[in-house]
Amino acid sequence: MRIAILSCFYPFRGGISQFNTYLLKELSKKHDVKAFNFKRQYPGILFPGKTQKVAQDDDALPVESISVLDTANPLTYGKTAKVIAEYGPDLLITRYWMSYFAPSLGSVTSKVASILKKKGKSGFKAVAIADNIIPHEKHFFDIPLARFFVRRQSGIVTLSHSVEQELHQICPEAKSLTIPHPLYSNFGERTDTLEARKKLGMRGSDEEILSRKVLLFFGLIRDYKGLDLLLEAMPLLDGSYTLVVAGENYGSFEKYSQIINSERFAPVRNNLILVNRYIPDGEVKVFFSAADVSVLPYRSATQSGISSISWNFDVPLITTPVGGLVESVGQAGTGMLTESVSAKGVADAVKKYFAENKKEEYLYNISRLKRELSWETFADKLETFVNTL
């Protein structure tokens, strides 16, 4: 099968680009696959981070691709479709995670189908892999744009059942399949815990450092991810806990700074390690090797690439009971769900996690899950789904 993937690839950074790279490599083992990249992923005004591209010292995997689509310039939509159609794909795969991409990707999909039909090519299919249908930060135009995009696809692959349910609420007729997010393995192996904690600046004797209960909040800092809840939970815990926050903030950091600088946070301020920047691939293993548990205090969620990274490093999770996290963490037994989406709920779950000492049980369930969440399994299920369309 000849497959075209239209989405972000190297030199664009982040989880979506990494996912696309791994999928490309896996599909290429059996099929002829070509990557079609963005010229511009977002206009600068819509991108709250420092840069959309990898830095020179990042360990991101380079991928050969054709940079053709400027998502903000409709004049590139026809050119993109023409370039893809010249490749003559049997299948076009796109990624969908926010409504901004609906006009560009939906239009290109329609144009490719039209061009190939005029050329007499039959059997063309378009499948989107949807991280979200409705984005976490909602807008009035999300549903109509999602419908525009979905109705131009032969089928939709979702990464959690909650997203599939959301899909069928707005497009009941859509053909879909849920395939869980595979594990990332590009960050290396887990390293020595003591050494990792020292690299993060933890001080004291080896015994003191290893006795700390280390909580990790990792990844881009956005409002819906609830870092403020985790920070507010810290004063509710005793002094044996260390919180490591690692990631670049999207938007203002002011509300988090206010919590950190508040009087109530003062007793635990020295128990906070804040690394407020984008974490290159080569550094990721240090943070997860230092952690006892990864905390996802999200206000809303579909699924999370952070959970996949945590599982890769054998780190259980504490998450709020929202979206796909309920099935991937609570039901799968890879960690603990909080009772509520609140600072108290997070603090209570943290205390319970360490008091119940279920880490070995969580690690056993993670080991089983890791066998299921391979890229080979994802690619095989995707191919089987395509053949049913």
Tab-separated table of C-alpha atoms in Angstrom:
chain	number	residue	atom	x	y	z
A	1	MET	CA	0.000	0.000	0.000
A	2	ARG	CA	1.197	3.510	-0.812
A	3	ILE	CA	0.651	5.806	2.175
A	4	ALA	CA	0.973	9.582	2.507
A	5	ILE	CA	1.117	11.153	5.980
A	6	LEU	CA	0.327	14.866	6.121
A	7	SER	CA	1.176	16.412	9.475
A	8	CYS	CA	4.082	17.909	11.421
A	9	PHE	CA	7.451	16.181	11.289
A	10	TYR	CA	11.025	17.143	12.151
A	11	PRO	CA	12.145	19.941	12.541
A	12	PHE	CA	8.843	20.653	14.342
A	13	ARG	CA	9.108	19.589	17.961
A	14	GLY	CA	6.690	18.036	20.433
A	15	GLY	CA	4.645	14.912	20.977
A	16	ILE	CA	2.624	15.037	17.743
A	17	SER	CA	5.773	15.205	15.641
A	18	GLN	CA	7.362	12.374	17.626
A	19	PHE	CA	4.240	10.228	17.221
A	20	ASN	CA	4.206	10.825	13.449
A	21	THR	CA	7.870	9.868	13.178
A	22	TYR	CA	7.375	6.545	14.957
A	23	LEU	CA	4.249	5.754	12.952
A	24	LEU	CA	6.066	6.543	9.698
A	25	LYS	CA	8.950	4.235	10.602
A	26	GLU	CA	6.628	1.386	11.595
A	27	LEU	CA	4.376	1.634	8.534
A	28	SER	CA	7.458	1.823	6.291
A	29	LYS	CA	8.369	-1.738	7.280
A	30	LYS	CA	5.488	-3.046	5.144
A	31	HIS	CA	4.413	-0.164	2.921
A	32	ASP	CA	5.671	2.638	0.704
A	33	VAL	CA	5.240	5.698	2.966
A	34	LYS	CA	6.036	9.369	2.371
A	35	ALA	CA	5.902	12.257	4.835
A	36	PHE	CA	4.351	15.578	3.810
A	37	ASN	CA	5.236	18.293	6.289
A	38	PHE	CA	4.008	21.745	7.241
A	39	LYS	CA	5.841	24.800	6.026
A	40	ARG	CA	4.150	26.612	8.869
A	41	GLN	CA	2.276	24.801	11.610
A	42	TYR	CA	0.780	27.803	13.409
A	43	PRO	CA	1.012	31.553	12.902
A	44	GLY	CA	3.163	33.024	15.667
A	45	ILE	CA	0.154	34.757	17.218
A	46	LEU	CA	-1.483	31.368	17.883
A	47	PHE	CA	1.624	29.744	19.329
A	48	PRO	CA	2.223	30.651	22.986
A	49	GLY	CA	5.575	28.900	23.353
A	50	LYS	CA	9.072	30.149	22.541
A	51	THR	CA	9.661	28.182	19.340
A	52	GLN	CA	7.945	25.535	17.246
A	53	LYS	CA	11.211	24.018	15.982
A	54	VAL	CA	13.747	21.757	17.646
A	55	ALA	CA	17.000	23.286	18.866
A	56	GLN	CA	20.401	22.220	17.561
A	57	ASP	CA	21.172	20.275	20.741
A	58	ASP	CA	17.866	18.349	20.755
A	59	ASP	CA	17.969	14.596	20.200
A	60	ALA	CA	14.884	14.593	17.976
A	61	LEU	CA	14.828	12.009	15.191
A	62	PRO	CA	15.291	13.624	11.750
A	63	VAL	CA	12.788	12.569	9.097
A	64	GLU	CA	12.917	13.099	5.366
A	65	SER	CA	9.778	14.983	4.370
A	66	ILE	CA	8.330	17.379	1.815
A	67	SER	CA	7.495	20.724	3.452
A	68	VAL	CA	4.518	22.037	1.547
A	69	LEU	CA	1.479	23.082	3.639
A	70	ASP	CA	1.150	26.498	5.259
A	71	THR	CA	-1.918	25.964	7.428
A	72	ALA	CA	-2.617	29.709	7.524
A	73	ASN	CA	-2.379	30.243	3.771
A	74	PRO	CA	-5.258	28.788	1.708
A	75	LEU	CA	-3.201	29.352	-1.437
A	76	THR	CA	-1.025	26.403	-0.395
A	77	TYR	CA	-3.930	23.981	0.019
A	78	GLY	CA	-4.259	23.249	-3.700
A	79	LYS	CA	-0.496	22.920	-4.167
A	80	THR	CA	-0.284	20.526	-1.228
A	81	ALA	CA	-3.078	18.387	-2.642
A	82	LYS	CA	-1.410	18.333	-6.054
A	83	VAL	CA	1.955	17.250	-4.614
A	84	ILE	CA	0.329	14.468	-2.570
A	85	ALA	CA	-1.809	13.334	-5.500
A	86	GLU	CA	1.287	13.108	-7.721
A	87	TYR	CA	2.641	10.582	-5.233
A	88	GLY	CA	-0.531	8.556	-5.883
A	89	PRO	CA	-1.395	7.335	-2.369
A	90	ASP	CA	-3.898	4.608	-1.615
A	91	LEU	CA	-4.204	6.101	1.868
A	92	LEU	CA	-3.798	9.629	3.240
A	93	ILE	CA	-3.257	9.875	7.000
A	94	THR	CA	-3.669	13.198	8.793
A	95	ARG	CA	-3.513	14.160	12.476
A	96	TYR	CA	-6.249	16.195	14.180
A	97	TRP	CA	-5.932	17.719	17.634
A	98	MET	CA	-7.544	21.148	17.392
A	99	SER	CA	-10.135	22.870	15.228
A	100	TYR	CA	-7.581	25.285	13.778
A	101	PHE	CA	-6.405	22.496	11.465
A	102	ALA	CA	-9.861	21.620	10.122
A	103	PRO	CA	-9.934	24.072	7.164
A	104	SER	CA	-6.445	23.235	5.881
A	105	LEU	CA	-6.397	19.474	6.402
A	106	GLY	CA	-10.050	19.013	5.471
A	107	SER	CA	-9.621	20.996	2.267
A	108	VAL	CA	-6.436	19.183	1.268
A	109	THR	CA	-8.089	15.796	1.862
A	110	SER	CA	-11.034	16.712	-0.388
A	111	LYS	CA	-8.759	18.065	-3.101
A	112	VAL	CA	-6.542	14.969	-3.106
A	113	ALA	CA	-9.606	12.726	-3.442
A	114	SER	CA	-10.932	14.863	-6.291
A	115	ILE	CA	-7.633	14.883	-8.201
A	116	LEU	CA	-7.154	11.139	-7.864
A	117	LYS	CA	-10.736	10.484	-8.975
A	118	LYS	CA	-10.177	12.546	-12.133
A	119	LYS	CA	-7.029	10.531	-12.787
A	120	GLY	CA	-9.093	7.360	-12.575
A	121	LYS	CA	-7.475	6.052	-9.397
A	122	SER	CA	-9.938	4.012	-7.363
A	123	GLY	CA	-9.887	2.863	-3.777
A	124	PHE	CA	-8.382	6.014	-2.254
A	125	LYS	CA	-9.047	6.372	1.487
A	126	ALA	CA	-8.406	9.132	3.996
A	127	VAL	CA	-8.006	8.363	7.705
A	128	ALA	CA	-7.389	10.853	10.475
A	129	ILE	CA	-5.791	10.040	13.810
A	130	ALA	CA	-7.577	12.259	16.329
A	131	ASP	CA	-6.010	13.172	19.651
A	132	ASN	CA	-9.059	15.346	20.343
A	133	ILE	CA	-12.263	16.174	18.511
A	134	ILE	CA	-13.143	19.137	20.710
A	135	PRO	CA	-10.004	20.858	22.081
A	136	HIS	CA	-9.430	21.402	25.789
A	137	GLU	CA	-9.737	25.183	25.408
A	138	LYS	CA	-13.166	25.317	23.784
A	139	HIS	CA	-14.487	27.823	21.199
A	140	PHE	CA	-17.882	28.348	19.565
A	141	PHE	CA	-16.519	27.227	16.180
A	142	ASP	CA	-15.031	23.889	17.338
A	143	ILE	CA	-18.018	21.673	16.496
A	144	PRO	CA	-18.769	22.999	12.983
A	145	LEU	CA	-15.091	22.878	12.048
A	146	ALA	CA	-14.745	19.351	13.439
A	147	ARG	CA	-17.751	18.247	11.384
A	148	PHE	CA	-16.214	19.830	8.270
A	149	PHE	CA	-13.031	17.859	8.815
A	150	VAL	CA	-14.540	14.527	9.896
A	151	ARG	CA	-16.980	14.370	6.956
A	152	ARG	CA	-14.039	14.471	4.553
A	153	GLN	CA	-12.436	11.370	6.067
A	154	SER	CA	-13.135	7.728	5.277
A	155	GLY	CA	-12.561	6.903	8.924
A	156	ILE	CA	-11.257	8.252	12.217
A	157	VAL	CA	-8.828	6.570	14.609
A	158	THR	CA	-9.086	7.918	18.150
A	159	LEU	CA	-6.568	7.346	20.924
A	160	SER	CA	-9.157	6.953	23.696
A	161	HIS	CA	-12.777	5.871	23.975
A	162	SER	CA	-13.754	9.255	25.411
A	163	VAL	CA	-12.670	10.940	22.157
A	164	GLU	CA	-14.550	8.323	20.124
A	165	GLN	CA	-17.703	9.078	22.131
A	166	GLU	CA	-17.168	12.789	21.529
A	167	LEU	CA	-16.783	12.069	17.813
A	168	HIS	CA	-20.089	10.195	17.607
A	169	GLN	CA	-21.897	12.958	19.482
A	170	ILE	CA	-21.196	15.405	16.685
A	171	CYS	CA	-20.920	12.929	13.765
A	172	PRO	CA	-22.891	9.763	14.580
A	173	GLU	CA	-22.276	8.398	11.089
A	174	ALA	CA	-18.466	8.499	11.363
A	175	LYS	CA	-16.635	5.203	11.031
A	176	SER	CA	-14.147	4.957	13.858
A	177	LEU	CA	-11.830	2.792	15.910
A	178	THR	CA	-10.016	3.456	19.180
A	179	ILE	CA	-6.379	2.335	19.313
A	180	PRO	CA	-4.520	3.338	22.508
A	181	HIS	CA	-1.503	5.629	22.302
A	182	PRO	CA	1.675	3.538	21.845
A	183	LEU	CA	4.671	4.005	24.121
A	184	TYR	CA	7.521	6.348	23.272
A	185	SER	CA	10.901	4.650	23.405
A	186	ASN	CA	13.047	7.427	21.952
A	187	PHE	CA	13.990	8.864	25.345
A	188	GLY	CA	16.407	6.118	26.326
A	189	GLU	CA	16.412	3.767	29.306
A	190	ARG	CA	15.715	4.590	32.931
A	191	THR	CA	18.915	5.589	34.757
A	192	ASP	CA	20.042	5.408	38.396
A	193	THR	CA	17.519	7.171	40.660
A	194	LEU	CA	20.105	8.680	43.014
A	195	GLU	CA	22.207	10.044	40.176
A	196	ALA	CA	19.134	11.480	38.447
A	197	ARG	CA	18.006	13.240	41.635
A	198	LYS	CA	21.451	14.737	42.123
A	199	LYS	CA	21.384	16.034	38.536
A	200	LEU	CA	18.132	17.815	39.362
A	201	GLY	CA	19.844	19.559	42.270
A	202	MET	CA	18.645	17.513	45.242
A	203	ARG	CA	21.088	17.828	48.134
A	204	GLY	CA	21.899	15.818	51.257
A	205	SER	CA	23.286	12.394	51.991
A	206	ASP	CA	22.537	9.585	49.560
A	207	GLU	CA	20.138	8.103	52.105
A	208	GLU	CA	18.323	11.424	52.540
A	209	ILE	CA	17.997	11.954	48.793
A	210	LEU	CA	16.629	8.451	48.207
A	211	SER	CA	14.158	8.803	51.079
A	212	ARG	CA	12.439	11.758	49.413
A	213	LYS	CA	8.992	11.137	47.855
A	214	VAL	CA	9.406	12.692	44.424
A	215	LEU	CA	6.377	13.868	42.444
A	216	LEU	CA	6.805	14.810	38.786
A	217	PHE	CA	4.706	17.203	36.723
A	218	PHE	CA	6.099	16.975	33.185
A	219	GLY	CA	5.259	18.589	29.868
A	220	LEU	CA	3.830	21.777	28.461
A	221	ILE	CA	2.168	23.918	31.117
A	222	ARG	CA	-1.353	24.867	30.038
A	223	ASP	CA	-4.377	25.918	32.062
A	224	TYR	CA	-6.301	22.664	31.565
A	225	LYS	CA	-3.382	20.605	32.919
A	226	GLY	CA	-4.027	21.862	36.456
A	227	LEU	CA	-0.512	22.628	37.672
A	228	ASP	CA	-2.058	25.178	40.028
A	229	LEU	CA	-3.980	22.360	41.749
A	230	LEU	CA	-0.777	20.402	42.298
A	231	LEU	CA	1.061	23.452	43.633
A	232	GLU	CA	-1.836	24.210	45.997
A	233	ALA	CA	-1.715	20.578	47.151
A	234	MET	CA	1.912	20.821	48.270
A	235	PRO	CA	1.244	22.742	51.537
A	236	LEU	CA	-1.265	19.984	52.413
A	237	LEU	CA	1.572	17.431	52.401
A	238	ASP	CA	4.381	16.998	54.914
A	239	GLY	CA	8.003	17.931	54.315
A	240	SER	CA	9.036	14.528	52.932
A	241	TYR	CA	7.764	15.341	49.441
A	242	THR	CA	9.641	16.994	46.579
A	243	LEU	CA	7.756	18.303	43.550
A	244	VAL	CA	9.599	18.524	40.239
A	245	VAL	CA	7.888	20.702	37.624
A	246	ALA	CA	9.515	20.378	34.199
A	247	GLY	CA	8.160	22.034	31.094
A	248	GLU	CA	7.622	25.203	29.122
A	249	ASN	CA	4.584	27.307	29.949
A	250	TYR	CA	2.118	28.154	27.189
A	251	GLY	CA	0.718	31.500	28.235
A	252	SER	CA	1.379	33.429	31.413
A	253	PHE	CA	3.126	31.810	34.380
A	254	GLU	CA	1.819	34.534	36.705
A	255	LYS	CA	-0.856	32.516	38.514
A	256	TYR	CA	1.656	29.771	39.299
A	257	SER	CA	4.205	32.326	40.521
A	258	GLN	CA	1.592	33.802	42.850
A	259	ILE	CA	1.026	30.397	44.452
A	260	ILE	CA	4.766	29.686	44.748
A	261	ASN	CA	5.430	33.109	46.308
A	262	SER	CA	2.439	32.997	48.659
A	263	GLU	CA	2.788	32.751	52.422
A	264	ARG	CA	1.009	29.385	52.599
A	265	PHE	CA	3.538	27.892	50.138
A	266	ALA	CA	6.561	29.148	52.099
A	267	PRO	CA	7.019	25.983	54.253
A	268	VAL	CA	7.415	23.796	51.123
A	269	ARG	CA	9.089	26.252	48.758
A	270	ASN	CA	12.454	24.523	49.170
A	271	ASN	CA	10.752	21.256	48.187
A	272	LEU	CA	10.011	22.568	44.685
A	273	ILE	CA	12.356	22.034	41.742
A	274	LEU	CA	11.143	24.196	38.863
A	275	VAL	CA	12.603	23.727	35.377
A	276	ASN	CA	10.465	26.129	33.364
A	277	ARG	CA	11.625	25.430	29.814
A	278	TYR	CA	11.169	22.962	26.981
A	279	ILE	CA	12.846	19.673	27.892
A	280	PRO	CA	14.908	18.220	24.996
A	281	ASP	CA	14.553	14.496	24.320
A	282	GLY	CA	17.996	13.747	25.722
A	283	GLU	CA	17.080	15.123	29.167
A	284	VAL	CA	13.694	13.422	29.578
A	285	LYS	CA	15.081	10.261	31.175
A	286	VAL	CA	16.659	12.262	34.021
A	287	PHE	CA	13.282	13.587	35.199
A	288	PHE	CA	11.442	10.270	35.010
A	289	SER	CA	14.336	8.348	36.548
A	290	ALA	CA	14.208	10.708	39.525
A	291	ALA	CA	10.448	10.346	40.037
A	292	ASP	CA	8.468	8.019	42.269
A	293	VAL	CA	5.210	8.943	40.575
A	294	SER	CA	4.020	11.139	37.716
A	295	VAL	CA	1.128	13.461	38.614
A	296	LEU	CA	-1.419	14.591	36.011
A	297	PRO	CA	-3.849	16.925	37.833
A	298	TYR	CA	-5.743	17.709	34.609
A	299	ARG	CA	-9.038	19.572	34.568
A	300	SER	CA	-9.880	17.903	31.257
A	301	ALA	CA	-8.196	15.195	29.230
A	302	THR	CA	-8.713	12.802	26.342
A	303	GLN	CA	-5.477	10.847	26.586
A	304	SER	CA	-1.965	11.954	27.404
A	305	GLY	CA	1.390	11.374	25.808
A	306	ILE	CA	2.877	12.005	29.249
A	307	SER	CA	1.284	8.807	30.528
A	308	SER	CA	2.987	6.898	27.694
A	309	ILE	CA	6.364	8.376	28.624
A	310	SER	CA	5.737	7.520	32.282
A	311	TRP	CA	4.936	3.906	31.443
A	312	ASN	CA	8.037	3.668	29.265
A	313	PHE	CA	10.133	4.555	32.329
A	314	ASP	CA	8.090	2.345	34.707
A	315	VAL	CA	6.674	5.315	36.587
A	316	PRO	CA	3.089	4.929	37.892
A	317	LEU	CA	0.647	7.827	37.727
A	318	ILE	CA	-1.669	9.818	39.934
A	319	THR	CA	-4.337	11.469	37.787
A	320	THR	CA	-7.644	13.220	38.105
A	321	PRO	CA	-10.692	11.178	36.972
A	322	VAL	CA	-11.194	12.950	33.631
A	323	GLY	CA	-11.560	11.746	30.039
A	324	GLY	CA	-9.405	8.912	28.790
A	325	LEU	CA	-7.255	8.944	31.928
A	326	VAL	CA	-9.989	6.999	33.713
A	327	GLU	CA	-9.558	4.044	31.361
A	328	SER	CA	-5.785	4.235	30.824
A	329	VAL	CA	-4.863	4.730	34.492
A	330	GLY	CA	-7.777	3.845	36.769
A	331	GLN	CA	-9.253	0.913	34.881
A	332	ALA	CA	-5.870	-0.348	33.660
A	333	GLY	CA	-4.451	-0.223	37.181
A	334	THR	CA	-1.336	1.729	36.216
A	335	GLY	CA	-1.794	4.274	38.983
A	336	MET	CA	-4.312	6.022	41.204
A	337	LEU	CA	-7.234	8.344	40.456
A	338	THR	CA	-8.009	11.288	42.711
A	339	GLU	CA	-11.444	11.550	44.289
A	340	SER	CA	-11.958	15.035	42.842
A	341	VAL	CA	-10.418	17.615	40.545
A	342	SER	CA	-9.128	19.770	43.382
A	343	ALA	CA	-6.004	20.512	45.397
A	344	LYS	CA	-7.356	18.464	48.319
A	345	GLY	CA	-8.232	15.601	45.990
A	346	VAL	CA	-4.690	15.595	44.615
A	347	ALA	CA	-3.096	15.813	48.078
A	348	ASP	CA	-5.262	12.995	49.432
A	349	ALA	CA	-4.381	10.761	46.476
A	350	VAL	CA	-0.664	11.453	46.907
A	351	LYS	CA	-0.831	10.497	50.589
A	352	LYS	CA	-2.841	7.380	49.768
A	353	TYR	CA	-0.462	6.365	46.978
A	354	PHE	CA	2.542	6.250	49.301
A	355	ALA	CA	0.608	4.887	52.294
A	356	GLU	CA	-0.886	1.920	50.409
A	357	ASN	CA	2.426	0.999	48.755
A	358	LYS	CA	0.852	-0.452	45.625
A	359	LYS	CA	3.793	0.405	43.398
A	360	GLU	CA	4.633	-3.215	42.605
A	361	GLU	CA	1.018	-3.830	41.553
A	362	TYR	CA	1.061	-0.752	39.328
A	363	LEU	CA	4.398	-1.756	37.806
A	364	TYR	CA	3.067	-5.233	37.018
A	365	ASN	CA	0.087	-3.705	35.191
A	366	ILE	CA	2.395	-1.281	33.393
A	367	SER	CA	4.561	-4.189	32.206
A	368	ARG	CA	1.491	-5.915	30.752
A	369	LEU	CA	0.358	-2.688	29.106
A	370	LYS	CA	3.779	-2.076	27.599
A	371	ARG	CA	3.551	-5.350	25.702
A	372	GLU	CA	0.228	-4.269	24.208
A	373	LEU	CA	1.160	-0.676	23.361
A	374	SER	CA	3.786	-1.281	20.711
A	375	TRP	CA	4.004	0.650	17.458
A	376	GLU	CA	3.743	-2.643	15.591
A	377	THR	CA	0.379	-3.337	17.251
A	378	PHE	CA	-0.846	0.187	16.508
A	379	ALA	CA	0.162	-0.045	12.843
A	380	ASP	CA	-1.414	-3.497	12.431
A	381	LYS	CA	-4.724	-2.347	13.946
A	382	LEU	CA	-4.683	0.789	11.801
A	383	GLU	CA	-4.139	-1.275	8.645
A	384	THR	CA	-6.919	-3.686	9.585
A	385	PHE	CA	-9.290	-0.757	10.137
A	386	VAL	CA	-8.362	0.808	6.794
A	387	ASN	CA	-9.164	-2.459	5.033
A	388	THR	CA	-12.708	-2.381	6.444
A	389	LEU	CA	-13.499	1.067	5.014
